[in-house]
């Protein structure tokens, strides 16, 4: 296996030797390597490369072009096809097919290759340099060539987030995501994006396009039919070359629903995104015998027989698939270029007029209205007859409910007011959109819409732009259909999450405008990153400064102040001080050093720093930063990696802690807070978390990593954690790690249960099923644990734990609920079947245990570094003094 160091040298060598290649530096990775893209085309095309890029951009944005002008650009332009490799570094076919594809494109002179080079600009992109370096070095380090493996890697193959590097594409947290999106949505706007992965389902060689439903109702249909066309060309070529084993649609789990993957974010930009998942390792493997896969079907027209499989076969398949895509692009250059223009133009038109988007809830609603009317008119005798037994056709008069109800129109645009409490987070949201190629405007003066005044500096995102589906997806709920294997059967798990709406999970304020609107709006240049304008109230002849607890970035400034040994307090009675800020806001006594830090914070973090003339009467004790430990495990937990990134970004100092150190005990000497993300604390029923098949022992891994080995166990680790809390420590648990509450026998039970033959059993998935979705929570923001939060928050729920308090726990007052579900319909975005079971369930609580406490957050309050709206729930645990 080639390392990245070797691959980079090879890229440079080819680029210097071939007149078909131009090497592009895309930017640095999180570990500081250079990420490269190779632009491959005919020497003639490369001479006019900037012109072709300009044409690709103009057609994709479709702005102020007539059809005539578009057709002229189509005639002149070249198809642009993106092929990447190595995003998931242990999927080693990815990088190695990229290296081989480069070689074939620069060295072959057959008519097909020459035609491709003439008609297509090929972008060969290395998706994850850091990962390749780690994985290849690890694999090659074993001198026994037959025992080489890339299992038991010592760390994540992306510095912070490993496999989740393919879940970051609407949020843009990671540098590699930013580099890639810059090429996709600012520089090149390829019509086709091919993202290589592995592995396909057992008994296949490769899973590829087209994909199973549900597809996202925001897409232009040409995206879906474009996937069909490319998919047909890929499978055709394999079959014609005698390469069996391609499976499509229902043959694999991949759908097009989710935004946020490298391939799928492309759909929301009118680009045809392709993903393949192929088998194969440098260590020879085999195609197993799966009888059900041997029957040819629409999913798998040409099944593969069980056989030995070596790496070369996977590379050959990948080259065939790449050539199928490139050949299609060469032969259909005009169609691809025209279609992306057509999709962009359709988006602009839809955003310039009243438009309605149909999702499954609207269809259900209209069927229900019609059913109700029928029952009324026919009397009670039809009650109980299911709709399935009748015709699906209903009277045309109901059609107007779908397409004439003006309150159900798609917004023409969104306004993000600049006077919202956490404006810097709103700007972070705006920047994610800007990085994704969205056109954003800014108000130069105040203006009013629908009778509401918006201040200067507010941002405006209109929907009359080519990438309209992306805009709608960032602001609107995802309405995932009820997807069951058969009526009354078990739910079909979504390929990733079901609902994500960043505008909800980031807790920002925005206004939907359903009609055309104008104002003093300055259109920002594409790609121009925005910084919030902070305010510094330096008039403080008074006693001190105030930082608003509602603002996420306030915690960054507070951490800086504390690290400079300055005094910081929290308001314990906000109303008594006449300050307009959230509960538990921060008070900093006036002083020169504080002034310098806060002035800089207002400038660099966009914070509004207020001031008070008198020292407030209700203050906490002086805050002390706590000694924070973050759990992780050998190989790296992705959730812990995200947390590491969040803590670093907010300038919390912390140490990573592993099971062995926890087992050694005496934790209170070193730490004040220990933090467990999902996946750390085992359940009561599986207290040892026994690994299923892996037989790796601690002696099998290199000495320098052995201190990281081991898992949290009930008999040792949890005993040690109990002592830590009883001695005054705080343990904060998120998601499944709230299991700790059960181990400690606190007064809580699982609320998602029902009685069956006199016994409590957990609800089955055909009654209650909520895969990754956003739900609305009621929050007690008078508790210090929830300072800075509003009365409600949208929280990320991922089959998350929900609790009931025992009567004993309530009466003794040992457990305080921080947040709970106060509605029978808490769903905000995604899919929540049986959501009424959540009603009155406790989502988060804190419990006194000895001198310390346990904080338990059922929902994923820091999910993938995206849920800015709920980070504060955790941060409040990181200071002492209240
Ligand atoms: Zn993958």
PDB file of C-alpha atoms in Angstrom, residues 424-556:
ATOM      1  CA  UNK A 424     -22.169  34.871  16.045  1.00  0.00           C
ATOM      2  CA  UNK A 425     -23.722  31.389  15.772  1.00  0.00           C
ATOM      3  CA  UNK A 426     -26.163  32.685  13.168  1.00  0.00           C
ATOM      4  CA  UNK A 427     -23.139  33.972  11.247  1.00  0.00           C
ATOM      5  CA  UNK A 428     -21.478  30.553  11.538  1.00  0.00           C
ATOM      6  CA  UNK A 429     -24.639  29.138   9.940  1.00  0.00           C
ATOM      7  CA  UNK A 430     -24.536  31.770   7.185  1.00  0.00           C
ATOM      8  CA  UNK A 431     -20.883  30.962   6.550  1.00  0.00           C
ATOM      9  CA  UNK A 432     -21.666  27.269   6.086  1.00  0.00           C
ATOM     10  CA  UNK A 433     -24.084  28.282   3.365  1.00  0.00           C
ATOM     11  CA  UNK A 434     -21.598  30.685   1.812  1.00  0.00           C
ATOM     12  CA  UNK A 435     -18.971  27.929   1.768  1.00  0.00           C
ATOM     13  CA  UNK A 436     -21.502  25.753  -0.010  1.00  0.00           C
ATOM     14  CA  UNK A 437     -21.835  28.249  -2.856  1.00  0.00           C
ATOM     15  CA  UNK A 438     -25.047  29.927  -1.701  1.00  0.00           C
ATOM     16  CA  UNK A 439     -25.711  33.561  -2.570  1.00  0.00           C
ATOM     17  CA  UNK A 440     -26.302  35.605   0.561  1.00  0.00           C
ATOM     18  CA  UNK A 441     -27.164  39.295   1.006  1.00  0.00           C
ATOM     19  CA  UNK A 442     -26.667  41.663   3.892  1.00  0.00           C
ATOM     20  CA  UNK A 443     -28.855  44.598   4.908  1.00  0.00           C
ATOM     21  CA  UNK A 444     -26.984  47.895   4.716  1.00  0.00           C
ATOM     22  CA  UNK A 445     -29.609  49.739   6.782  1.00  0.00           C
ATOM     23  CA  UNK A 446     -32.610  48.707   8.835  1.00  0.00           C
ATOM     24  CA  UNK A 447     -35.720  47.625   6.934  1.00  0.00           C
ATOM     25  CA  UNK A 448     -39.113  46.189   7.605  1.00  0.00           C
ATOM     26  CA  UNK A 449     -40.817  43.039   6.339  1.00  0.00           C
ATOM     27  CA  UNK A 450     -44.337  41.983   7.336  1.00  0.00           C
ATOM     28  CA  UNK A 451     -44.438  44.856   9.790  1.00  0.00           C
ATOM     29  CA  UNK A 452     -41.286  43.741  11.574  1.00  0.00           C
ATOM     30  CA  UNK A 453     -38.204  45.912  11.708  1.00  0.00           C
ATOM     31  CA  UNK A 454     -34.914  44.195  10.948  1.00  0.00           C
ATOM     32  CA  UNK A 455     -31.673  45.918  11.811  1.00  0.00           C
ATOM     33  CA  UNK A 456     -28.746  46.704   9.556  1.00  0.00           C
ATOM     34  CA  UNK A 457     -26.314  43.805   9.322  1.00  0.00           C
ATOM     35  CA  UNK A 458     -29.085  41.206   9.106  1.00  0.00           C
ATOM     36  CA  UNK A 459     -28.500  38.483   6.522  1.00  0.00           C
ATOM     37  CA  UNK A 460     -30.919  37.587   3.766  1.00  0.00           C
ATOM     38  CA  UNK A 461     -30.944  34.288   1.881  1.00  0.00           C
ATOM     39  CA  UNK A 462     -33.286  34.275  -1.100  1.00  0.00           C
ATOM     40  CA  UNK A 463     -34.518  31.099  -2.707  1.00  0.00           C
ATOM     41  CA  UNK A 464     -34.386  32.370  -6.290  1.00  0.00           C
ATOM     42  CA  UNK A 465     -30.995  30.789  -6.871  1.00  0.00           C
ATOM     43  CA  UNK A 466     -29.676  27.709  -8.581  1.00  0.00           C
ATOM     44  CA  UNK A 467     -28.893  25.818  -5.384  1.00  0.00           C
ATOM     45  CA  UNK A 468     -32.372  26.459  -3.955  1.00  0.00           C
ATOM     46  CA  UNK A 469     -32.796  22.850  -2.747  1.00  0.00           C
ATOM     47  CA  UNK A 470     -29.800  23.370  -0.457  1.00  0.00           C
ATOM     48  CA  UNK A 471     -31.203  26.634   0.904  1.00  0.00           C
ATOM     49  CA  UNK A 472     -34.580  25.059   1.689  1.00  0.00           C
ATOM     50  CA  UNK A 473     -32.900  22.060   3.280  1.00  0.00           C
ATOM     51  CA  UNK A 474     -30.861  24.222   5.658  1.00  0.00           C
ATOM     52  CA  UNK A 475     -33.949  26.054   6.982  1.00  0.00           C
ATOM     53  CA  UNK A 476     -36.939  23.719   6.588  1.00  0.00           C
ATOM     54  CA  UNK A 477     -37.861  20.498   8.410  1.00  0.00           C
ATOM     55  CA  UNK A 478     -37.052  17.236   6.666  1.00  0.00           C
ATOM     56  CA  UNK A 479     -40.299  15.328   6.347  1.00  0.00           C
ATOM     57  CA  UNK A 480     -39.092  11.723   6.205  1.00  0.00           C
ATOM     58  CA  UNK A 481     -41.863   9.377   5.054  1.00  0.00           C
ATOM     59  CA  UNK A 482     -43.045   6.542   7.268  1.00  0.00           C
ATOM     60  CA  UNK A 483     -40.962   3.785   5.725  1.00  0.00           C
ATOM     61  CA  UNK A 484     -41.961   0.258   6.734  1.00  0.00           C
ATOM     62  CA  UNK A 485     -40.986  -3.093   5.294  1.00  0.00           C
ATOM     63  CA  UNK A 486     -44.709  -3.768   4.764  1.00  0.00           C
ATOM     64  CA  UNK A 487     -47.870  -2.204   6.253  1.00  0.00           C
ATOM     65  CA  UNK A 488     -47.766  -2.883   9.988  1.00  0.00           C
ATOM     66  CA  UNK A 489     -44.236  -4.285   9.714  1.00  0.00           C
ATOM     67  CA  UNK A 490     -40.923  -3.129  11.132  1.00  0.00           C
ATOM     68  CA  UNK A 491     -39.466   0.256  10.113  1.00  0.00           C
ATOM     69  CA  UNK A 492     -36.724   0.410   7.472  1.00  0.00           C
ATOM     70  CA  UNK A 493     -33.736   2.156   9.017  1.00  0.00           C
ATOM     71  CA  UNK A 494     -32.655   5.240   7.076  1.00  0.00           C
ATOM     72  CA  UNK A 495     -29.189   5.034   5.511  1.00  0.00           C
ATOM     73  CA  UNK A 496     -28.067   7.879   7.784  1.00  0.00           C
ATOM     74  CA  UNK A 497     -30.161  10.264   9.878  1.00  0.00           C
ATOM     75  CA  UNK A 498     -33.720  11.275   8.992  1.00  0.00           C
ATOM     76  CA  UNK A 499     -33.763  14.950  10.021  1.00  0.00           C
ATOM     77  CA  UNK A 500     -31.044  17.539  10.605  1.00  0.00           C
ATOM     78  CA  UNK A 501     -32.254  21.121   9.749  1.00  0.00           C
ATOM     79  CA  UNK A 502     -29.163  23.095  10.804  1.00  0.00           C
ATOM     80  CA  UNK A 503     -31.167  26.284  11.401  1.00  0.00           C
ATOM     81  CA  UNK A 504     -33.003  24.377  14.156  1.00  0.00           C
ATOM     82  CA  UNK A 505     -30.120  22.444  15.670  1.00  0.00           C
ATOM     83  CA  UNK A 506     -27.933  25.554  15.820  1.00  0.00           C
ATOM     84  CA  UNK A 507     -30.636  27.353  17.766  1.00  0.00           C
ATOM     85  CA  UNK A 508     -30.648  30.436  15.580  1.00  0.00           C
ATOM     86  CA  UNK A 509     -33.499  32.866  14.993  1.00  0.00           C
ATOM     87  CA  UNK A 510     -34.752  33.389  11.466  1.00  0.00           C
ATOM     88  CA  UNK A 511     -37.791  34.647   9.665  1.00  0.00           C
ATOM     89  CA  UNK A 512     -39.444  32.856   6.758  1.00  0.00           C
ATOM     90  CA  UNK A 513     -40.802  35.234   4.130  1.00  0.00           C
ATOM     91  CA  UNK A 514     -43.423  33.674   1.887  1.00  0.00           C
ATOM     92  CA  UNK A 515     -43.772  36.526  -0.593  1.00  0.00           C
ATOM     93  CA  UNK A 516     -41.431  38.542  -2.744  1.00  0.00           C
ATOM     94  CA  UNK A 517     -39.589  41.144  -0.726  1.00  0.00           C
ATOM     95  CA  UNK A 518     -37.079  43.874  -1.320  1.00  0.00           C
ATOM     96  CA  UNK A 519     -34.888  45.991   0.858  1.00  0.00           C
ATOM     97  CA  UNK A 520     -31.516  47.682   1.224  1.00  0.00           C
ATOM     98  CA  UNK A 521     -29.776  44.391   0.491  1.00  0.00           C
ATOM     99  CA  UNK A 522     -26.195  44.182  -0.649  1.00  0.00           C
ATOM    100  CA  UNK A 523     -25.450  40.926  -2.464  1.00  0.00           C
ATOM    101  CA  UNK A 524     -22.233  39.527  -1.008  1.00  0.00           C
ATOM    102  CA  UNK A 525     -19.609  38.211  -3.401  1.00  0.00           C
ATOM    103  CA  UNK A 526     -19.728  34.405  -3.644  1.00  0.00           C
ATOM    104  CA  UNK A 527     -17.528  32.745  -1.069  1.00  0.00           C
ATOM    105  CA  UNK A 528     -16.899  35.816   1.067  1.00  0.00           C
ATOM    106  CA  UNK A 529     -16.770  34.570   4.667  1.00  0.00           C
ATOM    107  CA  UNK A 530     -18.584  36.869   7.100  1.00  0.00           C
ATOM    108  CA  UNK A 531     -17.501  37.987  10.553  1.00  0.00           C
ATOM    109  CA  UNK A 532     -20.117  39.157  13.011  1.00  0.00           C
ATOM    110  CA  UNK A 533     -19.803  42.753  14.095  1.00  0.00           C
ATOM    111  CA  UNK A 534     -19.279  42.758  17.847  1.00  0.00           C
ATOM    112  CA  UNK A 535     -19.953  45.651  20.196  1.00  0.00           C
ATOM    113  CA  UNK A 536     -17.802  46.751  23.060  1.00  0.00           C
ATOM    114  CA  UNK A 537     -19.401  48.979  25.624  1.00  0.00           C
ATOM    115  CA  UNK A 538     -16.198  50.622  26.780  1.00  0.00           C
ATOM    116  CA  UNK A 539     -18.049  53.407  28.545  1.00  0.00           C
ATOM    117  CA  UNK A 540     -17.648  51.223  31.628  1.00  0.00           C
ATOM    118  CA  UNK A 541     -16.876  53.941  34.024  1.00  0.00           C
ATOM    119  CA  UNK A 542     -18.919  51.484  36.007  1.00  0.00           C
ATOM    120  CA  UNK A 543     -18.103  48.349  37.835  1.00  0.00           C
ATOM    121  CA  UNK A 544     -17.670  45.766  35.124  1.00  0.00           C
ATOM    122  CA  UNK A 545     -18.560  43.975  31.929  1.00  0.00           C
ATOM    123  CA  UNK A 546     -21.271  41.528  30.962  1.00  0.00           C
ATOM    124  CA  UNK A 547     -21.113  38.582  28.565  1.00  0.00           C
ATOM    125  CA  UNK A 548     -24.419  37.080  27.502  1.00  0.00           C
ATOM    126  CA  UNK A 549     -24.811  33.420  28.506  1.00  0.00           C
ATOM    127  CA  UNK A 550     -27.059  32.823  25.493  1.00  0.00           C
ATOM    128  CA  UNK A 551     -24.124  33.360  23.176  1.00  0.00           C
ATOM    129  CA  UNK A 552     -22.019  30.287  22.488  1.00  0.00           C
ATOM    130  CA  UNK A 553     -18.864  32.317  21.902  1.00  0.00           C
ATOM    131  CA  UNK A 554     -19.150  33.956  25.343  1.00  0.00           C
ATOM    132  CA  UNK A 555     -17.709  30.722  26.725  1.00  0.00           C
ATOM    133  CA  UNK A 556     -14.601  31.177  24.573  1.00  0.00           C
TER     134      UNK A 556
END
